[in-house]
PDB file of N, CA and C in Angstrom:
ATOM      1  N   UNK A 160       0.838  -1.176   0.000  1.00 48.00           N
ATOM      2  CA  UNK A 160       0.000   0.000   0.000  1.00 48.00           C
ATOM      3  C   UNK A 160       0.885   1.243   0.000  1.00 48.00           C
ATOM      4  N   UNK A 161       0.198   1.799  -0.798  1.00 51.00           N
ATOM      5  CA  UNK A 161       1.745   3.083  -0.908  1.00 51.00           C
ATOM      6  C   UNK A 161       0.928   4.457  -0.196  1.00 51.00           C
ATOM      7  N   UNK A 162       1.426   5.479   0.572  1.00 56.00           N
ATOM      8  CA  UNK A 162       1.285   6.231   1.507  1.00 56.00           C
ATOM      9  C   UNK A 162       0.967   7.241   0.839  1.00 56.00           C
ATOM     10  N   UNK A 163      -0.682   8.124   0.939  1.00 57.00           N
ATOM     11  CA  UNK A 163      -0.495   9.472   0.234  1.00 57.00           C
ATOM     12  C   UNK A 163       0.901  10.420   0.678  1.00 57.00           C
ATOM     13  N   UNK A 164       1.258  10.609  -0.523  1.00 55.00           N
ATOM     14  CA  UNK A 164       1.942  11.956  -0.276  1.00 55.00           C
ATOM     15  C   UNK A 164       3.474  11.733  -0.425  1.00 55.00           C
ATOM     16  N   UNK A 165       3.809  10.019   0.158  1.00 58.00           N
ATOM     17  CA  UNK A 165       5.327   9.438   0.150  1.00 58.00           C
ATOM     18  C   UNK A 165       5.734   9.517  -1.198  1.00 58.00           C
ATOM     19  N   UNK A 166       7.617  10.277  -1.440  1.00 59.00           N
ATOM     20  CA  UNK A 166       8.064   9.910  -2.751  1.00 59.00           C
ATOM     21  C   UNK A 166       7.765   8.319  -2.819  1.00 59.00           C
ATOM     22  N   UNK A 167       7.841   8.456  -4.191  1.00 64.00           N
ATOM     23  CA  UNK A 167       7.910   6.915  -4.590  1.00 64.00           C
ATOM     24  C   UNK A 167       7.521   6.943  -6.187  1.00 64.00           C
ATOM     25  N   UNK A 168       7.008   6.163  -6.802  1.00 75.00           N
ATOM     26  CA  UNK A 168       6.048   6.062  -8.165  1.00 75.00           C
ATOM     27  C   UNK A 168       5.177   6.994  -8.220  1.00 75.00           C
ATOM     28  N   UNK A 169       4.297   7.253  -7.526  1.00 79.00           N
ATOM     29  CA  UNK A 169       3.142   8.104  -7.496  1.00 79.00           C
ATOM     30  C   UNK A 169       3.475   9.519  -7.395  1.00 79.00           C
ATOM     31  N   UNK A 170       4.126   9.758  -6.613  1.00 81.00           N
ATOM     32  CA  UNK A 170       4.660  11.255  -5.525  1.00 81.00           C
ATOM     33  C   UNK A 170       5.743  11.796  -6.241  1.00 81.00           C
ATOM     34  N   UNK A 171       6.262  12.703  -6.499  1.00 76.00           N
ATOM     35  CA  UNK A 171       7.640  13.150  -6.774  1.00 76.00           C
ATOM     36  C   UNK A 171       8.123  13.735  -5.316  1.00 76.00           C
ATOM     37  N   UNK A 172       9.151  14.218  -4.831  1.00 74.00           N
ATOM     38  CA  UNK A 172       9.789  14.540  -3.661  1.00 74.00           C
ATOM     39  C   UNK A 172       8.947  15.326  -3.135  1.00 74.00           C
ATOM     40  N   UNK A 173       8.143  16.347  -3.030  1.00 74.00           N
ATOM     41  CA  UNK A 173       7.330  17.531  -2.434  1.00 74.00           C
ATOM     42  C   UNK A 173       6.317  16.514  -2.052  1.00 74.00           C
ATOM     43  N   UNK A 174       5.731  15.831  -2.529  1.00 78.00           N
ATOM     44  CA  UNK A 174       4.649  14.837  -1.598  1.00 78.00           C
ATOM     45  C   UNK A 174       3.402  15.422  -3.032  1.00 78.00           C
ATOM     46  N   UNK A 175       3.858  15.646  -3.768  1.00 79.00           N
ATOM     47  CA  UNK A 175       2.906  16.050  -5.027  1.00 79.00           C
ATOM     48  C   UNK A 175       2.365  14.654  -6.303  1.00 79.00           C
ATOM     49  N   UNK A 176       1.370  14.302  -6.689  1.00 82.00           N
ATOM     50  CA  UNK A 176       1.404  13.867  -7.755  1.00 82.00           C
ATOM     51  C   UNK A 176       1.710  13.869  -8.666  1.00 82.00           C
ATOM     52  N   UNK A 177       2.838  12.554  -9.050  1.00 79.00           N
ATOM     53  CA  UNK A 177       3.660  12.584 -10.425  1.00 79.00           C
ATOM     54  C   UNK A 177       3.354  13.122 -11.419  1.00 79.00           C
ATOM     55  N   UNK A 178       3.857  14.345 -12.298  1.00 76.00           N
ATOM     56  CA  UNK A 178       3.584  14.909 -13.665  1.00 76.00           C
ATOM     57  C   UNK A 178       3.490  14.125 -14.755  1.00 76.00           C
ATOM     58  N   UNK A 179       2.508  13.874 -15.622  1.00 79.00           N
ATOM     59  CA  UNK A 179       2.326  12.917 -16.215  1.00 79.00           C
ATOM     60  C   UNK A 179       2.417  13.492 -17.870  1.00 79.00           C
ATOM     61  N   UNK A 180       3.032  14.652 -17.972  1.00 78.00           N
ATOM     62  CA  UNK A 180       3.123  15.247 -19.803  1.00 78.00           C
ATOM     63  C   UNK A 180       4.096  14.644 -20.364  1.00 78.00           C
ATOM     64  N   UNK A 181       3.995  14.336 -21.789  1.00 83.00           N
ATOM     65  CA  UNK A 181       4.930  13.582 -22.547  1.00 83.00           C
ATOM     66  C   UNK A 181       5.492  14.284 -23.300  1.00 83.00           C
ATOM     67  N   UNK A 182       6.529  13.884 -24.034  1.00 80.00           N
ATOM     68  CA  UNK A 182       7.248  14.675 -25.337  1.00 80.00           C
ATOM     69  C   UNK A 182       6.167  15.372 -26.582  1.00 80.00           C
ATOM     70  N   UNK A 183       4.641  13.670 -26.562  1.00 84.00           N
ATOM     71  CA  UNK A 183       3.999  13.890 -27.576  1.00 84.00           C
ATOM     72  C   UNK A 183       3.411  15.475 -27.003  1.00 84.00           C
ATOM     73  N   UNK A 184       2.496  15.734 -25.834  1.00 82.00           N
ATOM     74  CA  UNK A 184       1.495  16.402 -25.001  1.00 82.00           C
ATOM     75  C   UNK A 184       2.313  17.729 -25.332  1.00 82.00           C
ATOM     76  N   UNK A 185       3.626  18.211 -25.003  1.00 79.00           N
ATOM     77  CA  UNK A 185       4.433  18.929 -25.209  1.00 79.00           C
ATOM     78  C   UNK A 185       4.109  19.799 -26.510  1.00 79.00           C
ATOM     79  N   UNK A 186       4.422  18.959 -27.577  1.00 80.00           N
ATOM     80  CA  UNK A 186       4.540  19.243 -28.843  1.00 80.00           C
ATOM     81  C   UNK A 186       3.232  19.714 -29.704  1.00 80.00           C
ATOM     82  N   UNK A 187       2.385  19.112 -28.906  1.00 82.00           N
ATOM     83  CA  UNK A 187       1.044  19.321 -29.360  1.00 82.00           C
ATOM     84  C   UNK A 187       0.347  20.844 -28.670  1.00 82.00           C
ATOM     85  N   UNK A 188       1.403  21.004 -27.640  1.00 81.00           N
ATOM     86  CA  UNK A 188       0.845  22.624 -27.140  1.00 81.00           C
ATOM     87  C   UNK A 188       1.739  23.281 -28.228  1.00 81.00           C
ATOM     88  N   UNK A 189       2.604  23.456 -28.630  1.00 77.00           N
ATOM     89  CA  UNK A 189       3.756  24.240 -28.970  1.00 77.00           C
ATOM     90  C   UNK A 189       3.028  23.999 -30.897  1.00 77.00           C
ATOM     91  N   UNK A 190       2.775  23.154 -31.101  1.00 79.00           N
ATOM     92  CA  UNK A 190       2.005  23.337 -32.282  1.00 79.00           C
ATOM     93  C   UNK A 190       0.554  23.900 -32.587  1.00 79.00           C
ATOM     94  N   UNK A 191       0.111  23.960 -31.096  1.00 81.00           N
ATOM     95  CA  UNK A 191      -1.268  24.633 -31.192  1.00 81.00           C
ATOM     96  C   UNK A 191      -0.695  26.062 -31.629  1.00 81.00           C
ATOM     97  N   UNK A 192       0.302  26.420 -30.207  1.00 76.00           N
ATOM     98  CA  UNK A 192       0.573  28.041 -30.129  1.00 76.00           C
ATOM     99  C   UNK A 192       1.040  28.606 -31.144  1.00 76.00           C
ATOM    100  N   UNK A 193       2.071  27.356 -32.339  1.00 75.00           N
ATOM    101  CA  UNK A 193       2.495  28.208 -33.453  1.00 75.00           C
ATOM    102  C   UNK A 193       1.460  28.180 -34.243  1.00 75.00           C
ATOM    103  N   UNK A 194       0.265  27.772 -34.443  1.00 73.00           N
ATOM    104  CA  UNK A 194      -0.714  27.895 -35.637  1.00 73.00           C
ATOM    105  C   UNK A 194      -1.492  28.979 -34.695  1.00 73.00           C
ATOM    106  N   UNK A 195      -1.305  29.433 -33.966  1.00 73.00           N
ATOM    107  CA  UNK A 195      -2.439  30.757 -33.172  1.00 73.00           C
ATOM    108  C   UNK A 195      -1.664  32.142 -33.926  1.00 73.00           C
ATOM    109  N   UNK A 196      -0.017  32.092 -33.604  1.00 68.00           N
ATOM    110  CA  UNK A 196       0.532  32.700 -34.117  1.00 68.00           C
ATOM    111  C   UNK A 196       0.676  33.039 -35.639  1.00 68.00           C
ATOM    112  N   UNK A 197       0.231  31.975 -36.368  1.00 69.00           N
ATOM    113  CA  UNK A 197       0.776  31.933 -37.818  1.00 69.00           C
ATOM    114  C   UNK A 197      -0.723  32.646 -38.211  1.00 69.00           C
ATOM    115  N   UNK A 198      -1.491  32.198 -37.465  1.00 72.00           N
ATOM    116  CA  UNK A 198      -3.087  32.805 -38.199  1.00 72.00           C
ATOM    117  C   UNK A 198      -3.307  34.268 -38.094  1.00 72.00           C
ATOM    118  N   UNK A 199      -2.150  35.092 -37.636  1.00 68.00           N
ATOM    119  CA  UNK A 199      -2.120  36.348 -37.984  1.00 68.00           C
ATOM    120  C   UNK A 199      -0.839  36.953 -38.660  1.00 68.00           C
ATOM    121  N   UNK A 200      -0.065  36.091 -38.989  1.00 67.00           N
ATOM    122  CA  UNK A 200       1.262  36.208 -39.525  1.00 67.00           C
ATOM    123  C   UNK A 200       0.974  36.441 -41.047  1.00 67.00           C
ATOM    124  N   UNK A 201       0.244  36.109 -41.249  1.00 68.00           N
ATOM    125  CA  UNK A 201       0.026  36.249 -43.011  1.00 68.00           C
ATOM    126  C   UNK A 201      -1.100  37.399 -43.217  1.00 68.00           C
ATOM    127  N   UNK A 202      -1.183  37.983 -42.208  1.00 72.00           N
ATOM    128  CA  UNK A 202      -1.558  39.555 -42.432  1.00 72.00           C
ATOM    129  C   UNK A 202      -0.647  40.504 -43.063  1.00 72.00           C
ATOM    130  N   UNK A 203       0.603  39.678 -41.884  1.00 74.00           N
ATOM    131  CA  UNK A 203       2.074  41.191 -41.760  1.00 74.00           C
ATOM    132  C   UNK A 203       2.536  41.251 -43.348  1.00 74.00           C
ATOM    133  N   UNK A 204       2.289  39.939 -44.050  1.00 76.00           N
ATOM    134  CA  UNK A 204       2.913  39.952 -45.196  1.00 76.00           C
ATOM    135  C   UNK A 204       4.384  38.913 -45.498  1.00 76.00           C
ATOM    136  N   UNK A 205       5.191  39.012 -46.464  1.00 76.00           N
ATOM    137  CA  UNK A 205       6.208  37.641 -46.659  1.00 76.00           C
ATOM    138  C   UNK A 205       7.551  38.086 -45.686  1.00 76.00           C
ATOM    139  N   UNK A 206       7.780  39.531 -45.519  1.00 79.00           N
ATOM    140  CA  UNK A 206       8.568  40.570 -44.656  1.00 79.00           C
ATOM    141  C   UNK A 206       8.511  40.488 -43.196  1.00 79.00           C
ATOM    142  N   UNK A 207       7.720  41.088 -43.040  1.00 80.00           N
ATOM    143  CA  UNK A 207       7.060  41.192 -41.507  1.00 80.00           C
ATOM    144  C   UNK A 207       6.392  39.850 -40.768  1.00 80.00           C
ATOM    145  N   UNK A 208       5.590  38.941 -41.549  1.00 76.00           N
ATOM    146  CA  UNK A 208       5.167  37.764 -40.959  1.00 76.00           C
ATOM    147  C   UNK A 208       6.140  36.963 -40.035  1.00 76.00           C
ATOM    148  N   UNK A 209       7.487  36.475 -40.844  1.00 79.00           N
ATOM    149  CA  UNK A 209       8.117  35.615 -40.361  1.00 79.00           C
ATOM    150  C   UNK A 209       9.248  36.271 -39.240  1.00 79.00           C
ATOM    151  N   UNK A 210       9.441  37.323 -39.735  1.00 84.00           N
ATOM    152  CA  UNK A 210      10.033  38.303 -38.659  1.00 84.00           C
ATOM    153  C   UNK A 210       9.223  38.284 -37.369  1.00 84.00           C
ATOM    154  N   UNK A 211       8.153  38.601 -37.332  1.00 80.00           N
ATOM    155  CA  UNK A 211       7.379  38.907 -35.783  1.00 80.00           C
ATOM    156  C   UNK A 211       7.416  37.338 -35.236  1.00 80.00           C
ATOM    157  N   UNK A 212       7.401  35.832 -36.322  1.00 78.00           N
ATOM    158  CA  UNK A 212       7.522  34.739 -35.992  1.00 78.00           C
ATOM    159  C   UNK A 212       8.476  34.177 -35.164  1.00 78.00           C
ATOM    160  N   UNK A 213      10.100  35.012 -35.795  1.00 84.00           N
ATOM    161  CA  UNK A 213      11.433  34.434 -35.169  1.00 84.00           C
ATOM    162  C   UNK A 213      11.253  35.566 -34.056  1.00 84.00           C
ATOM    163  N   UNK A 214      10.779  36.814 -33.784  1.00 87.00           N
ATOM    164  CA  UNK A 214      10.468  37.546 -32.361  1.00 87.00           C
ATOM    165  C   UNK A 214      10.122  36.536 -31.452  1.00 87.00           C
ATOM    166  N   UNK A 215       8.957  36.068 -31.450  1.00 81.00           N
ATOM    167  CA  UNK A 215       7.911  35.471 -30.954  1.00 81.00           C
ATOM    168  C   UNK A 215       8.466  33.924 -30.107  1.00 81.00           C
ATOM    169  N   UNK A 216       9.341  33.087 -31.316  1.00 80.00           N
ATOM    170  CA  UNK A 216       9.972  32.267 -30.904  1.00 80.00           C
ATOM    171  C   UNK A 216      11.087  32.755 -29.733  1.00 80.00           C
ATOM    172  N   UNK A 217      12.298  33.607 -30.545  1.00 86.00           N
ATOM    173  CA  UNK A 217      12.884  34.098 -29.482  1.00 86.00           C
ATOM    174  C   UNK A 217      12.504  34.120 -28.140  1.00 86.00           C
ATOM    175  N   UNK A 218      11.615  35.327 -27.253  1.00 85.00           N
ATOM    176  CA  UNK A 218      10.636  35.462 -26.517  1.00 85.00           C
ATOM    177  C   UNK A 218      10.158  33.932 -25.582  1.00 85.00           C
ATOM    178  N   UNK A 219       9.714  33.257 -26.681  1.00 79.00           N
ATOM    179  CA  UNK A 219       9.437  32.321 -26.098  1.00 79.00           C
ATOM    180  C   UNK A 219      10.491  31.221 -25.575  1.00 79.00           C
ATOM    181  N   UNK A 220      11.667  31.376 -25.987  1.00 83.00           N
ATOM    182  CA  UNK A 220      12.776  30.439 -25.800  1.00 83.00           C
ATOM    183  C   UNK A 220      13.601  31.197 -24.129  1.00 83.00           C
ATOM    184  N   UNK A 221      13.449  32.183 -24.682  1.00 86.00           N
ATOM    185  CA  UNK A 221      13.889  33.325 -23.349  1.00 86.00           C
ATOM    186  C   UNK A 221      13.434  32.931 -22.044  1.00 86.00           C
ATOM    187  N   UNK A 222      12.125  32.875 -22.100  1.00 79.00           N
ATOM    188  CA  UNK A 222      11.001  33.119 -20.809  1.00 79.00           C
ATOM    189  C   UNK A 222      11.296  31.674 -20.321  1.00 79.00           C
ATOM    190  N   UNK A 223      11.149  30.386 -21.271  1.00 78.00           N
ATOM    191  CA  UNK A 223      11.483  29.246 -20.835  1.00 78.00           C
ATOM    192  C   UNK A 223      12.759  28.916 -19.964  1.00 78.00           C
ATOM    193  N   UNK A 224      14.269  29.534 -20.574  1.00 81.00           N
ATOM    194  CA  UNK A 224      14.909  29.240 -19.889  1.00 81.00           C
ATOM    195  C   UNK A 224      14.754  29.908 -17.903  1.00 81.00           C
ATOM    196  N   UNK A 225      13.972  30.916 -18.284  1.00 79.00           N
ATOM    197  CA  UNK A 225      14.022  32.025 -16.582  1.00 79.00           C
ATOM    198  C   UNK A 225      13.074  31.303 -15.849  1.00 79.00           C
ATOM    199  N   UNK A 226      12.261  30.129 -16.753  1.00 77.00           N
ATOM    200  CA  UNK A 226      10.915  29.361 -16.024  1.00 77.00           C
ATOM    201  C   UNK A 226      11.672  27.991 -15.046  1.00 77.00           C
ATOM    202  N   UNK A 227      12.422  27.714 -16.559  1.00 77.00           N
ATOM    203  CA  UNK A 227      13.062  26.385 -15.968  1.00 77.00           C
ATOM    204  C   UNK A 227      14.483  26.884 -14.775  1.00 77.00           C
ATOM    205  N   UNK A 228      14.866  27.790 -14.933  1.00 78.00           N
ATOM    206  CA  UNK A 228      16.052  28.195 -13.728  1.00 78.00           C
ATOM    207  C   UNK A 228      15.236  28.470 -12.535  1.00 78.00           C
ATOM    208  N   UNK A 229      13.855  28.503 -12.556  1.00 80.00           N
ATOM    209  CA  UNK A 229      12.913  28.998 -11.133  1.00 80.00           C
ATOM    210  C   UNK A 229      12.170  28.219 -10.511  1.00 80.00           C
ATOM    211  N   UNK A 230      12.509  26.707 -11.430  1.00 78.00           N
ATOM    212  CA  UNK A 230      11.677  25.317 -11.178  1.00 78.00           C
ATOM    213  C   UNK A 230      11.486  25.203  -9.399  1.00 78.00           C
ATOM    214  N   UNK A 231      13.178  24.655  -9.055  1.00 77.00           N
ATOM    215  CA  UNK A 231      13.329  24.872  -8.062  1.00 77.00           C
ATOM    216  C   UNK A 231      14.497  26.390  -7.405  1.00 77.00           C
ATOM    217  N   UNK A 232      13.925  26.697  -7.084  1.00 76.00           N
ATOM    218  CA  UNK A 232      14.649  28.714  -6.804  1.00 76.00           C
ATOM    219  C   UNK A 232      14.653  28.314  -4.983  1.00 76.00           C
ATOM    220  N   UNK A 233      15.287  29.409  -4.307  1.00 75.00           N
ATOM    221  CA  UNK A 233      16.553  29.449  -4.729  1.00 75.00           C
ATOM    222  C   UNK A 233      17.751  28.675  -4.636  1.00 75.00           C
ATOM    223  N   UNK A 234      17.260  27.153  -3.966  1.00 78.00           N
ATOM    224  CA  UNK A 234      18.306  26.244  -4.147  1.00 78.00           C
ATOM    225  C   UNK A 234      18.169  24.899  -5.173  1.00 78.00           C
ATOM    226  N   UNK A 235      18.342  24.915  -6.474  1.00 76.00           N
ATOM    227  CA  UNK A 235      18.249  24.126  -7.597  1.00 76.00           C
ATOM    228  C   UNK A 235      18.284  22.080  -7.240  1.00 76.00           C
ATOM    229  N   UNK A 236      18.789  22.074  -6.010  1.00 78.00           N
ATOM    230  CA  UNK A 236      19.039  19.965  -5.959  1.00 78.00           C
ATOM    231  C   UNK A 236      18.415  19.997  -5.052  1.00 78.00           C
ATOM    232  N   UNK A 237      18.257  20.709  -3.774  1.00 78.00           N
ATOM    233  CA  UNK A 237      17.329  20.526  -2.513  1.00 78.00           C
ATOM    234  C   UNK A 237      15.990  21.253  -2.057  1.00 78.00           C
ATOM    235  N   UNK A 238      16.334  22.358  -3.188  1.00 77.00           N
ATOM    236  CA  UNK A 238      14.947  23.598  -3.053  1.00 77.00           C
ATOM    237  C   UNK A 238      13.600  23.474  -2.860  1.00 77.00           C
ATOM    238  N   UNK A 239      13.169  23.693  -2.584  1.00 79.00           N
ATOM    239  CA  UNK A 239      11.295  23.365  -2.424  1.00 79.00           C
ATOM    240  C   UNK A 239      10.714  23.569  -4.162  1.00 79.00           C
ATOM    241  N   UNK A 240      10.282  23.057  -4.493  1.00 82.00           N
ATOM    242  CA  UNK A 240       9.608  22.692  -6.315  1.00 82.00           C
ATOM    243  C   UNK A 240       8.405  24.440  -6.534  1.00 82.00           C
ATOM    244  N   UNK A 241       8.374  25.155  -7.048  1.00 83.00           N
ATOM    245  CA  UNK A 241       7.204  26.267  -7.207  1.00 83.00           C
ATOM    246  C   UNK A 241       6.558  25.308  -8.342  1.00 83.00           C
ATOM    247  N   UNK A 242       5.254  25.189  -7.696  1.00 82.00           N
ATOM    248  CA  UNK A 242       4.533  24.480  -8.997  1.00 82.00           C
ATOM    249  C   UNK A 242       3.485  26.094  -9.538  1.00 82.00           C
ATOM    250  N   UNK A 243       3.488  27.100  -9.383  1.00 82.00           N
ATOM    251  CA  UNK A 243       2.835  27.953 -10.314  1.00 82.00           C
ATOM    252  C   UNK A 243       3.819  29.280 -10.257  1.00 82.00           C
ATOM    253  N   UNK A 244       3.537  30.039 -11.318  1.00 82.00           N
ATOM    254  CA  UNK A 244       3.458  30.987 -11.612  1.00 82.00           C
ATOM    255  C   UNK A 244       3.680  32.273 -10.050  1.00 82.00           C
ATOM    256  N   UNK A 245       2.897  32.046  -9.165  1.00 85.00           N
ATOM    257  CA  UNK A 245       3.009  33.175  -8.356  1.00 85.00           C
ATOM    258  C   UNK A 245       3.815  32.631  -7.659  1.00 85.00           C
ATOM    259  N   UNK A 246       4.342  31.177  -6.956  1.00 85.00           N
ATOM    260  CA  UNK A 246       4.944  30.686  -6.095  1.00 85.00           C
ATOM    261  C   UNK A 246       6.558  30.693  -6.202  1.00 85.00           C
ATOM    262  N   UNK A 247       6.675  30.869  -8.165  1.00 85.00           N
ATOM    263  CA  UNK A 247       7.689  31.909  -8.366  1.00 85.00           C
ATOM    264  C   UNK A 247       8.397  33.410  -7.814  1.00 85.00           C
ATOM    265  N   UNK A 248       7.042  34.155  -8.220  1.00 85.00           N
ATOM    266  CA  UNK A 248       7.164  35.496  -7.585  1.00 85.00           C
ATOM    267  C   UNK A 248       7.322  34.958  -6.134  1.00 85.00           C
ATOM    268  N   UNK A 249       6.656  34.951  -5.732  1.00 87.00           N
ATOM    269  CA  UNK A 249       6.966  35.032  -3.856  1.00 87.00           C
ATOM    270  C   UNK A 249       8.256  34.711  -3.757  1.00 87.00           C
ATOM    271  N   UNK A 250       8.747  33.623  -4.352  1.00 85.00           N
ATOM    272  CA  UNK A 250      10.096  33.225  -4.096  1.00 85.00           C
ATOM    273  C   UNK A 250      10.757  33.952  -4.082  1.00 85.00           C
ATOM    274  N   UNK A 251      10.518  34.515  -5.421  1.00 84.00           N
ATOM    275  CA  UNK A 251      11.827  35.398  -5.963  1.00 84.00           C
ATOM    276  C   UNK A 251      11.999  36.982  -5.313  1.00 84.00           C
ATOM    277  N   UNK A 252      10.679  37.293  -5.123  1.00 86.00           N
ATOM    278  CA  UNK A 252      10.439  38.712  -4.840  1.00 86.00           C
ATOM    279  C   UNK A 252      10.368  38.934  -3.570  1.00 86.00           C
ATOM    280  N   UNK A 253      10.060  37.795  -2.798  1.00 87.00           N
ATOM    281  CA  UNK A 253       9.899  38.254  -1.065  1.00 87.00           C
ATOM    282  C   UNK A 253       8.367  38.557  -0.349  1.00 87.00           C
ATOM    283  N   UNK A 254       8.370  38.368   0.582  1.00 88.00           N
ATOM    284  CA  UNK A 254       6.477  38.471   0.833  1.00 88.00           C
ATOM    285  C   UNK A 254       6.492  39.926   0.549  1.00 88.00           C
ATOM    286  N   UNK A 255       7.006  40.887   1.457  1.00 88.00           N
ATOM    287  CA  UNK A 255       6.845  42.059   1.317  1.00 88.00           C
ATOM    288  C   UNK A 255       6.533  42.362  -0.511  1.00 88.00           C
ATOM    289  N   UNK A 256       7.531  42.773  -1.373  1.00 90.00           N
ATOM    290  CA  UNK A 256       7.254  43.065  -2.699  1.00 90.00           C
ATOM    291  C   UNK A 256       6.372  41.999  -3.463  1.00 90.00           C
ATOM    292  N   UNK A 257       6.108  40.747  -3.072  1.00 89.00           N
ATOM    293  CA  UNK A 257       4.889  40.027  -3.654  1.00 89.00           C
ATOM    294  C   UNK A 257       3.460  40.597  -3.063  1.00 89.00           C
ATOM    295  N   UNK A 258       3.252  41.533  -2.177  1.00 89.00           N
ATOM    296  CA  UNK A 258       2.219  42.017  -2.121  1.00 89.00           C
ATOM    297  C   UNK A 258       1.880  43.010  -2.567  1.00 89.00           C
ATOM    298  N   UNK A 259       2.699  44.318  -2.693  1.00 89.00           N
ATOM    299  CA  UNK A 259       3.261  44.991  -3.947  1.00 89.00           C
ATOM    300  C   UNK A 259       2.944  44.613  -5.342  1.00 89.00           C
ATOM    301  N   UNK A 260       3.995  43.395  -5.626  1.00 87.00           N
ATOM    302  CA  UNK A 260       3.572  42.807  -7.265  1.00 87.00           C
ATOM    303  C   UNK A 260       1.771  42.407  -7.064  1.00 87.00           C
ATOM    304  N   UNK A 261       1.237  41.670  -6.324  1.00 87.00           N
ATOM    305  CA  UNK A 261      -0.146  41.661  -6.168  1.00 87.00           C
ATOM    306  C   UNK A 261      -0.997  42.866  -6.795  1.00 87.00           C
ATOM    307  N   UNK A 262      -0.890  43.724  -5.883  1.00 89.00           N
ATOM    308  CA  UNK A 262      -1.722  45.005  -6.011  1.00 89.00           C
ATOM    309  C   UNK A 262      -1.165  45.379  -7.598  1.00 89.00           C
ATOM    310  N   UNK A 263      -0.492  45.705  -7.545  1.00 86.00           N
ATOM    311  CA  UNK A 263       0.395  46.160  -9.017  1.00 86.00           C
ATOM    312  C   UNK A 263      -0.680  44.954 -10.349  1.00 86.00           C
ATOM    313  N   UNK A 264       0.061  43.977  -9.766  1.00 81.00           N
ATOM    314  CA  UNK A 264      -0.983  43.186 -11.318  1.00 81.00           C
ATOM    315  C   UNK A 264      -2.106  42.884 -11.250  1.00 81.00           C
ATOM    316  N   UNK A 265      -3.048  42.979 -10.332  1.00 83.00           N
ATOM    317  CA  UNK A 265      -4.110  42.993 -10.389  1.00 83.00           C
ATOM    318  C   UNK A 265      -5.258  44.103 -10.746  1.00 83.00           C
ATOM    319  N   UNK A 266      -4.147  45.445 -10.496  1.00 84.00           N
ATOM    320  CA  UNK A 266      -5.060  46.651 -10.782  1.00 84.00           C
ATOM    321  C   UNK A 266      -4.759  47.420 -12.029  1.00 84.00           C
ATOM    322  N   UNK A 267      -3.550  46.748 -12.324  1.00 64.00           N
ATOM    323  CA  UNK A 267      -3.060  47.334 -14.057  1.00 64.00           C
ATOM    324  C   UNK A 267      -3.551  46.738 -14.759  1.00 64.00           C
TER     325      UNK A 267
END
């Protein structure tokens, strides 16, 4: 009988349920997002289309690496895991200025 919450098969180290996305699941977001993108790319024209495309990629290659360096923040082999978006910020920013960033993005 395996223990809620224990690493093991089920659990990854935080006591969380194993992430279950594949290479395929992956690819299939990243091909949605480039056909969202492309369906206004052939507005800009043969110039501008593929240009705002390699932006876009860029951008997106950028943000990934600052996502994946914040997986585990601020200690990378023993750190506590941020599984969202804000658990980032707090990390990174501190309670004090995450309440700050709060007010700030919620009212802009």
């Amino acid at each position: 009988m395996v223990e809620a919450g224990a690493p093991g098969v089920y659990f990854d180290e935080d006591g969380h349920p194993k992430r279950t996305g594949t290479w395929s699941s992956a690819n299939a977001h990243i091909i949605t997002a480039e056909c969202y993108l492309l369906g206004g790319q052939w507005l800009m024209g043969w110039i501008a289309g593929p240009a705002a495309l390699l932006i876009f990629a860029l951008i997106t290659w950028f943000t990934s690496i600052l996502f994946s360096d914040c997986n585990k923040s601020p200690e990378p082999v023993t750190g506590k895991r941020n599984y969202t978006y804000m658990d980032v910020v707090k990390t990174t920013l501190g309670n004090i200025f995450f309440i700050f960033f709060i007010i700030f993005h919620n009212f802009s």
